[in-house]
PDB file of C-alpha atoms in Angstrom:
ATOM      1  CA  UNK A   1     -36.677 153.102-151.780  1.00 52.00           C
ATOM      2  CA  UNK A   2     -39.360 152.906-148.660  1.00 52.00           C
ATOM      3  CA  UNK A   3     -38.385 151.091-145.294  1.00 54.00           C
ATOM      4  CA  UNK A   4     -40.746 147.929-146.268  1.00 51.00           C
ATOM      5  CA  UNK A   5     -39.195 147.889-150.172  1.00 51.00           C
ATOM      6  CA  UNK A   6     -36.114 147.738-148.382  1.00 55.00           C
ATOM      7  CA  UNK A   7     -36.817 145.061-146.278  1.00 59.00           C
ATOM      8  CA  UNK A   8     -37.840 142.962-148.820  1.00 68.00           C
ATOM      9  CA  UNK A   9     -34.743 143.313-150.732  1.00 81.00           C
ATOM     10  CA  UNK A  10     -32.980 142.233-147.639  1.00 89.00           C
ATOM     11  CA  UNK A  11     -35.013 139.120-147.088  1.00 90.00           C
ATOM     12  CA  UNK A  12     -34.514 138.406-150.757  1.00 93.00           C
ATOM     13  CA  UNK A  13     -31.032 138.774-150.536  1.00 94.00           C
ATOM     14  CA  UNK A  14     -31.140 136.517-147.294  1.00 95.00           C
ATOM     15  CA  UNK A  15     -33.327 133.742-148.963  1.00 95.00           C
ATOM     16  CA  UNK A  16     -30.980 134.230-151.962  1.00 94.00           C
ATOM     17  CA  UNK A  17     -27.848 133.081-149.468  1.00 95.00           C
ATOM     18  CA  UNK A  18     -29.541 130.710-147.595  1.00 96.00           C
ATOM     19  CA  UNK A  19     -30.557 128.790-150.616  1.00 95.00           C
ATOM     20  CA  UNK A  20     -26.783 129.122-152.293  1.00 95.00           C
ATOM     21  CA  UNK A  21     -25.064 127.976-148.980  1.00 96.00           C
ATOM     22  CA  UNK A  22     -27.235 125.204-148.295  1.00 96.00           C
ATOM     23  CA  UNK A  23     -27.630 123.689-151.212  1.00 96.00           C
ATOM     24  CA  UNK A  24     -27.781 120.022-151.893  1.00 96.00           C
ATOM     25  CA  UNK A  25     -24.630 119.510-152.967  1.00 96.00           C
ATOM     26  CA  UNK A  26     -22.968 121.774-150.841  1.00 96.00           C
ATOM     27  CA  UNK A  27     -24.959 119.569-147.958  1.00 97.00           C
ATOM     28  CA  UNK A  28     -24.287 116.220-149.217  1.00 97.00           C
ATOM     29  CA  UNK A  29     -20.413 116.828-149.745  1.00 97.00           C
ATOM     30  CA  UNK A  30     -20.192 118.355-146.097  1.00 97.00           C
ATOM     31  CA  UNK A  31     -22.115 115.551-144.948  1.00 98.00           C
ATOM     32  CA  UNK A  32     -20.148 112.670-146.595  1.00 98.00           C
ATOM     33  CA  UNK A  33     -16.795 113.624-144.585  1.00 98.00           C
ATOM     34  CA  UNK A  34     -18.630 114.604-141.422  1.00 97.00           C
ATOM     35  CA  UNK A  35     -20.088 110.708-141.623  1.00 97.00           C
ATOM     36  CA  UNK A  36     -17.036 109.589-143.603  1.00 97.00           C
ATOM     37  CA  UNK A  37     -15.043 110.826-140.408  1.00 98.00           C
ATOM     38  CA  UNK A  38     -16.851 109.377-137.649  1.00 97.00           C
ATOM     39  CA  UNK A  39     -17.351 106.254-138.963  1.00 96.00           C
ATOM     40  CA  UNK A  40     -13.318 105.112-138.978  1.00 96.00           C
ATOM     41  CA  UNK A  41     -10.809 104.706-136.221  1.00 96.00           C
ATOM     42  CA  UNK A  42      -8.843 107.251-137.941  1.00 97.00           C
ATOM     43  CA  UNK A  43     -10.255 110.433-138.841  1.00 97.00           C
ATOM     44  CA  UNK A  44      -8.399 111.286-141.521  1.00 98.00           C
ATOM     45  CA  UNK A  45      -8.713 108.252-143.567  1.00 97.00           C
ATOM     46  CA  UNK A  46     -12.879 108.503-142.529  1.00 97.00           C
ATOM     47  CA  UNK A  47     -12.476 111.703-144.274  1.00 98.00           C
ATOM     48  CA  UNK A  48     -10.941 110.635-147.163  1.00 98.00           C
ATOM     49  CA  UNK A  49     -13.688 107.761-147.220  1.00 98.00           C
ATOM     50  CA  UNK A  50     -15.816 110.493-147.313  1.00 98.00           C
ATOM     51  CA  UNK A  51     -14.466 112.881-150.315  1.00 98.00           C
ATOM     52  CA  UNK A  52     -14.151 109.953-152.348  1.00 97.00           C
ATOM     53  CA  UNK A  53     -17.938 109.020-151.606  1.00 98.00           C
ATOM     54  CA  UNK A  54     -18.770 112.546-152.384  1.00 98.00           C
ATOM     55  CA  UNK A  55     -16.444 112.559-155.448  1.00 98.00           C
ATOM     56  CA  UNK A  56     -19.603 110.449-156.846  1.00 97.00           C
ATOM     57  CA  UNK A  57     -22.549 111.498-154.818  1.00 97.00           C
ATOM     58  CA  UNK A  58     -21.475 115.296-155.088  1.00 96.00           C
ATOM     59  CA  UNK A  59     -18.792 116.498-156.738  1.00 97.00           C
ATOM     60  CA  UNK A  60     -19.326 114.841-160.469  1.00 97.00           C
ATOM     61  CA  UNK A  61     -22.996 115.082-160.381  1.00 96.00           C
ATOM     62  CA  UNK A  62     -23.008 118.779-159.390  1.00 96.00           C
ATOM     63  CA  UNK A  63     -20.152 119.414-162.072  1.00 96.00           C
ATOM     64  CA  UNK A  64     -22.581 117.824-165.078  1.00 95.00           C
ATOM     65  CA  UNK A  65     -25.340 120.405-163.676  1.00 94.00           C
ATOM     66  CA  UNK A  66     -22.828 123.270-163.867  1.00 94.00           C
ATOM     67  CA  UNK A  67     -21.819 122.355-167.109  1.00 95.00           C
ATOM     68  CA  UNK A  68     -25.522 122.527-168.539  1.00 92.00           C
ATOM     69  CA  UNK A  69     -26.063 125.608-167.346  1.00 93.00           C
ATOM     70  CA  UNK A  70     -23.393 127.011-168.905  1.00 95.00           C
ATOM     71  CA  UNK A  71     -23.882 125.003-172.367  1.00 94.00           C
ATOM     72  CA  UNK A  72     -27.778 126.599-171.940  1.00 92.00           C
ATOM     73  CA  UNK A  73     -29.481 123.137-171.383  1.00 91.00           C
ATOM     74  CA  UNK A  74     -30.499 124.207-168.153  1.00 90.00           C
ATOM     75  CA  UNK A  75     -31.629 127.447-166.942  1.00 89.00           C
ATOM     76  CA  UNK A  76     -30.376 127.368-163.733  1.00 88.00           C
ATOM     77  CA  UNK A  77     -28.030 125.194-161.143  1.00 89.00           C
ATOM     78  CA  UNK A  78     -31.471 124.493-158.961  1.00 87.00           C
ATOM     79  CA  UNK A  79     -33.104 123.329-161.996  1.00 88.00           C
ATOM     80  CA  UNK A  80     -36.640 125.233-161.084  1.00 83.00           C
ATOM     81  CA  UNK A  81     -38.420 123.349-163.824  1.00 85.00           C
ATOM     82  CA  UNK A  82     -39.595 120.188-162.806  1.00 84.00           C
ATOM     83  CA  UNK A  83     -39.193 118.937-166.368  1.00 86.00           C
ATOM     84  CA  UNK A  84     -35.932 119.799-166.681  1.00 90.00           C
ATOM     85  CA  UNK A  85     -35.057 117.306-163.525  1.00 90.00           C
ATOM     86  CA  UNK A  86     -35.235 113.816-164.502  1.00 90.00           C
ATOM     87  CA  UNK A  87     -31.547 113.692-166.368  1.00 91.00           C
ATOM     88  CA  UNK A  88     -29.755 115.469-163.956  1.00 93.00           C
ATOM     89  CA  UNK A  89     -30.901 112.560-161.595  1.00 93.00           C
ATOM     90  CA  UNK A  90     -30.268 110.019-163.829  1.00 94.00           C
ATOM     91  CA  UNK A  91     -27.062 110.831-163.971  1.00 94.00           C
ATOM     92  CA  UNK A  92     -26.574 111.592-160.475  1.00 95.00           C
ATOM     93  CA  UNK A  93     -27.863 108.530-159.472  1.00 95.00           C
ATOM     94  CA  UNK A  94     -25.873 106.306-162.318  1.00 96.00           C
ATOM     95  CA  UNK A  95     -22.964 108.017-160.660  1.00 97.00           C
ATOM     96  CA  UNK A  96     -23.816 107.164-157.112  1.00 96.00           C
ATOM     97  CA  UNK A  97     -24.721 103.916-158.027  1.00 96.00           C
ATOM     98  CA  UNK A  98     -21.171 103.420-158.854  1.00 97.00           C
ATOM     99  CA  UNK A  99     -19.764 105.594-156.567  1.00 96.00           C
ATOM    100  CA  UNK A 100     -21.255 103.093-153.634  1.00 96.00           C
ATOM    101  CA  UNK A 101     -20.061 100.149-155.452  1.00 96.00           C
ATOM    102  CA  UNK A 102     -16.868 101.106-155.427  1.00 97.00           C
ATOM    103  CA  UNK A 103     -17.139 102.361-151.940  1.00 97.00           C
ATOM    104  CA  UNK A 104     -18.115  98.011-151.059  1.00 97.00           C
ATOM    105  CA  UNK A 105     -15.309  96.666-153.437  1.00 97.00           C
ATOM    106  CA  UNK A 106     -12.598  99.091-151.650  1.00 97.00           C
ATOM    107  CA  UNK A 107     -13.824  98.545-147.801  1.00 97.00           C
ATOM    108  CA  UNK A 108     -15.182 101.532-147.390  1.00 97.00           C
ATOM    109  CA  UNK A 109     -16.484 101.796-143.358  1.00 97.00           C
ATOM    110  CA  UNK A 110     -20.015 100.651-143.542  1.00 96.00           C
ATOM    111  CA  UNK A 111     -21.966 103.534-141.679  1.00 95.00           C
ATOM    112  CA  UNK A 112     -20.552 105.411-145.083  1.00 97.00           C
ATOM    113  CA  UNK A 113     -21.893 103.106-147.019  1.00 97.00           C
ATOM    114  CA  UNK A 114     -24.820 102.760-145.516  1.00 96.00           C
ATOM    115  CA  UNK A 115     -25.323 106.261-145.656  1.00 97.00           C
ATOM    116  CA  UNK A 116     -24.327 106.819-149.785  1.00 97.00           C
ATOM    117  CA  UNK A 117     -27.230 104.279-149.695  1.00 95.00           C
ATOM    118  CA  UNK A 118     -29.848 105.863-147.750  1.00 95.00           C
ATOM    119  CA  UNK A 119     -28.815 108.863-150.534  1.00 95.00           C
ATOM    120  CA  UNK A 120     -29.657 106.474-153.210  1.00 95.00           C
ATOM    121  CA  UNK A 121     -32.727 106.031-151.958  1.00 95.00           C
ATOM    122  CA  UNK A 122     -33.829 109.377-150.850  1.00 94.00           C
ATOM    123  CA  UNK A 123     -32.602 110.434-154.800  1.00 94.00           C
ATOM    124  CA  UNK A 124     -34.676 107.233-156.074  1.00 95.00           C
ATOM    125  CA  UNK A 125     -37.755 108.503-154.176  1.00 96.00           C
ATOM    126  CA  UNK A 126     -37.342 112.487-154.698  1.00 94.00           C
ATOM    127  CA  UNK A 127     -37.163 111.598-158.322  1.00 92.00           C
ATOM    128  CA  UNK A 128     -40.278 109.653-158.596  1.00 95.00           C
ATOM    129  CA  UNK A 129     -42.016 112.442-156.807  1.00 95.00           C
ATOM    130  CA  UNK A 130     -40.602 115.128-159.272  1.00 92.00           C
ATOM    131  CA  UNK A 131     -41.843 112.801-162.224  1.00 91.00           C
ATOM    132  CA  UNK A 132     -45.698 114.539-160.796  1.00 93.00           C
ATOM    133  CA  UNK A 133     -44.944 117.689-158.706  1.00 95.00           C
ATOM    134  CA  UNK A 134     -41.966 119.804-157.931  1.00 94.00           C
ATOM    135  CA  UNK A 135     -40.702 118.593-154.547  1.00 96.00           C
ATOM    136  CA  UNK A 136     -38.574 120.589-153.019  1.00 97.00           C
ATOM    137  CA  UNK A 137     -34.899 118.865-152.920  1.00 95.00           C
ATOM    138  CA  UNK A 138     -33.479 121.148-150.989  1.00 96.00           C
ATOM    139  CA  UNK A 139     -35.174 120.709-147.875  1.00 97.00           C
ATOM    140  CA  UNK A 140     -35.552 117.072-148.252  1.00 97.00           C
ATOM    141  CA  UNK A 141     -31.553 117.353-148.353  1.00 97.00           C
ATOM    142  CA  UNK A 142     -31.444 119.457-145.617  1.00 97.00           C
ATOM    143  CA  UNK A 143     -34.048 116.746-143.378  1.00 96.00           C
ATOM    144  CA  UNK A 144     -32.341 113.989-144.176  1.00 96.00           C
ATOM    145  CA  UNK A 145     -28.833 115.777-143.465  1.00 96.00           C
ATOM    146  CA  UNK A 146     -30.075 116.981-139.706  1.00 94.00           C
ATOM    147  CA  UNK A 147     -31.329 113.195-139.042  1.00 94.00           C
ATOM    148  CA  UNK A 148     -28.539 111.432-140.229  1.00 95.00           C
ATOM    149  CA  UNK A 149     -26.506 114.060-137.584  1.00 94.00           C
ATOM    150  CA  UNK A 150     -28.820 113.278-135.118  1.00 93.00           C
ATOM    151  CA  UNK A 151     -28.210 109.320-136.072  1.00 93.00           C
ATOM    152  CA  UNK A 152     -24.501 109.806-136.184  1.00 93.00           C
ATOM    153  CA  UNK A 153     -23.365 112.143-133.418  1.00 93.00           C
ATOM    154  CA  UNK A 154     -26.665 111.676-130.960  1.00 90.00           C
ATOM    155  CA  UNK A 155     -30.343 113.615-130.568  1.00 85.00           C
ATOM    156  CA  UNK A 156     -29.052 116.339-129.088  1.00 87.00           C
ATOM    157  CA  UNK A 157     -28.622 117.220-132.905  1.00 81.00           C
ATOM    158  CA  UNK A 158     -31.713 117.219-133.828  1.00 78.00           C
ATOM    159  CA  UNK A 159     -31.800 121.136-132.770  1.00 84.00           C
ATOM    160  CA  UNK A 160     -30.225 120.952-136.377  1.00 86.00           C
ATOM    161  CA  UNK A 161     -33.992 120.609-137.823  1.00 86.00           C
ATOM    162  CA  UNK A 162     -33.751 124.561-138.054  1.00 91.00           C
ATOM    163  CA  UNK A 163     -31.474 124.326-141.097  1.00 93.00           C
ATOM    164  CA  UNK A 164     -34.253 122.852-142.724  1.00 95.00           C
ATOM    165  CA  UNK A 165     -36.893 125.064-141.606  1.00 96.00           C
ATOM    166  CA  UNK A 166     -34.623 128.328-142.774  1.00 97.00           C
ATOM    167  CA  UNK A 167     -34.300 126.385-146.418  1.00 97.00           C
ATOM    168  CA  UNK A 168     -38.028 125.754-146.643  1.00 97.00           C
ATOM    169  CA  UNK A 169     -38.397 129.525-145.866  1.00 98.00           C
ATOM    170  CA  UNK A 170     -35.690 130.478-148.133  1.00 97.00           C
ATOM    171  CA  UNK A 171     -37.555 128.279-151.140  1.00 97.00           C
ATOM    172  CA  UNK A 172     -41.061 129.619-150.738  1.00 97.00           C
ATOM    173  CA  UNK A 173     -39.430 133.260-150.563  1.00 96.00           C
ATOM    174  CA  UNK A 174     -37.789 133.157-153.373  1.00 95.00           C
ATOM    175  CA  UNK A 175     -41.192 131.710-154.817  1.00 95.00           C
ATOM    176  CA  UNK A 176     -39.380 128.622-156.405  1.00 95.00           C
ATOM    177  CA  UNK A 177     -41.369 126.051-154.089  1.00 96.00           C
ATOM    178  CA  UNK A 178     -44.965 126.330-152.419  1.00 97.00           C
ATOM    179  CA  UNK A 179     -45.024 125.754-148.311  1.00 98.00           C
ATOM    180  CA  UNK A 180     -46.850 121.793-149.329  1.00 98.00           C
ATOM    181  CA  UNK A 181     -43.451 121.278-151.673  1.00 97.00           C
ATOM    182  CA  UNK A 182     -41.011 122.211-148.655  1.00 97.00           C
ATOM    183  CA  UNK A 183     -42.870 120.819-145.923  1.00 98.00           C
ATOM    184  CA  UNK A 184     -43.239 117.542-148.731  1.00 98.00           C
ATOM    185  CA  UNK A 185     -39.694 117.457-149.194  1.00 97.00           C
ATOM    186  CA  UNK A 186     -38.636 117.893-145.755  1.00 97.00           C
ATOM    187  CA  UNK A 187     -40.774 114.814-144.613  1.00 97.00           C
ATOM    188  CA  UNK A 188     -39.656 113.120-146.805  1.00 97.00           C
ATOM    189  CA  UNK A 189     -36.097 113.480-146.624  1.00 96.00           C
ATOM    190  CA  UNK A 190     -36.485 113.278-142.706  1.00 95.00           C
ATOM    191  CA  UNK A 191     -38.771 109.391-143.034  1.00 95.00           C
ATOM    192  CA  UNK A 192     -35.886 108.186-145.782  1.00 94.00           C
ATOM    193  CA  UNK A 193     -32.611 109.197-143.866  1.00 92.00           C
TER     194      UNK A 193
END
């Protein structure tokens, strides 16, 4: 194997992690008890405002994508075909739908539920988008998750906007997005959050 063959494997391998790691879900659950936690007196109970938000924003959604990959309806958990997209977030965003009503009806803190909204939205809009071209989720994920940081915790945060960057890279590399799809999704996800 040459020096440049090499190399490539490496970067493969590299977009390959960065791609697993920061994927939505993965993203979304982190987020919801990073928000969940700063948005309550306590902590702790922020937190566990926050796993049960992601119960229905992450958790149950990304388990019915798992489970259709393994049945064969699906090829794969990033669903690459943009066909293949539109159930996955219908459920998803049945299942946040109620997941944020219960979140009201229980007294959830509101920056949480403002948030599990904003998520709503951002799924609403990603979803039309898909209906016409494969928009890349993943980095409108990763946007939205650096701005609501920066929202949350201050601007200072915004330095964050290189996770986004490194997912857009990681997408294009591994030739499952084109750089207008990333740099779509990532505007996107930024202008929603």
């Amino acid at each position: 194997m040459t020096t440049t063959e090499q190399r490539r494997t490496g970067a493969d391998r590299l977009a390959h992690t960065i791609t697993e790691v920061l994927a939505p879900p993965h993203l979304v659950i982190g987020l919801l008890v990073v928000v969940g936690a700063a948005s309550h007196r306590s902590a702790v109970i922020g937190a566990l405002w926050g796993l049960a938000a992601a119960l229905f924003v992450g958790v149950l959604p990304y388990a019915g994508v798992l489970l259709a990959v393994r049945r064969g309806n699906l090829s794969s958990r990033n669903i690459p075909d943009r066909v293949h997209r539109l159930a996955p977030i219908i459920l998803t965003a049945v299942s946040v739908a109620v997941g944020v009503t219960l979140l009201v009806l229980l007294g959830a803190p509101r920056d949480l539920v403002a948030l599990v909204g904003a998520m709503l939205a951002g799924l609403a809009a990603t979803g039309l988008v898909t209906t016409v071209w494969k928009i890349s989720m993943h980095t409108a994920v990763a946007a939205g998750a650096c701005v609501i940081l920066a929202l949350v915790f201050g601007p200072w945060l915004l330095l964050t906007l290189t996770l986004p960057i490194g997912v857009g890279w990681s997408r294009v590399r591994l030739h499952a997005h084109t750089l207008a799809q990333v740099i779509a999704g990532g505007v996107l996800g930024a202008a929603i959050a």
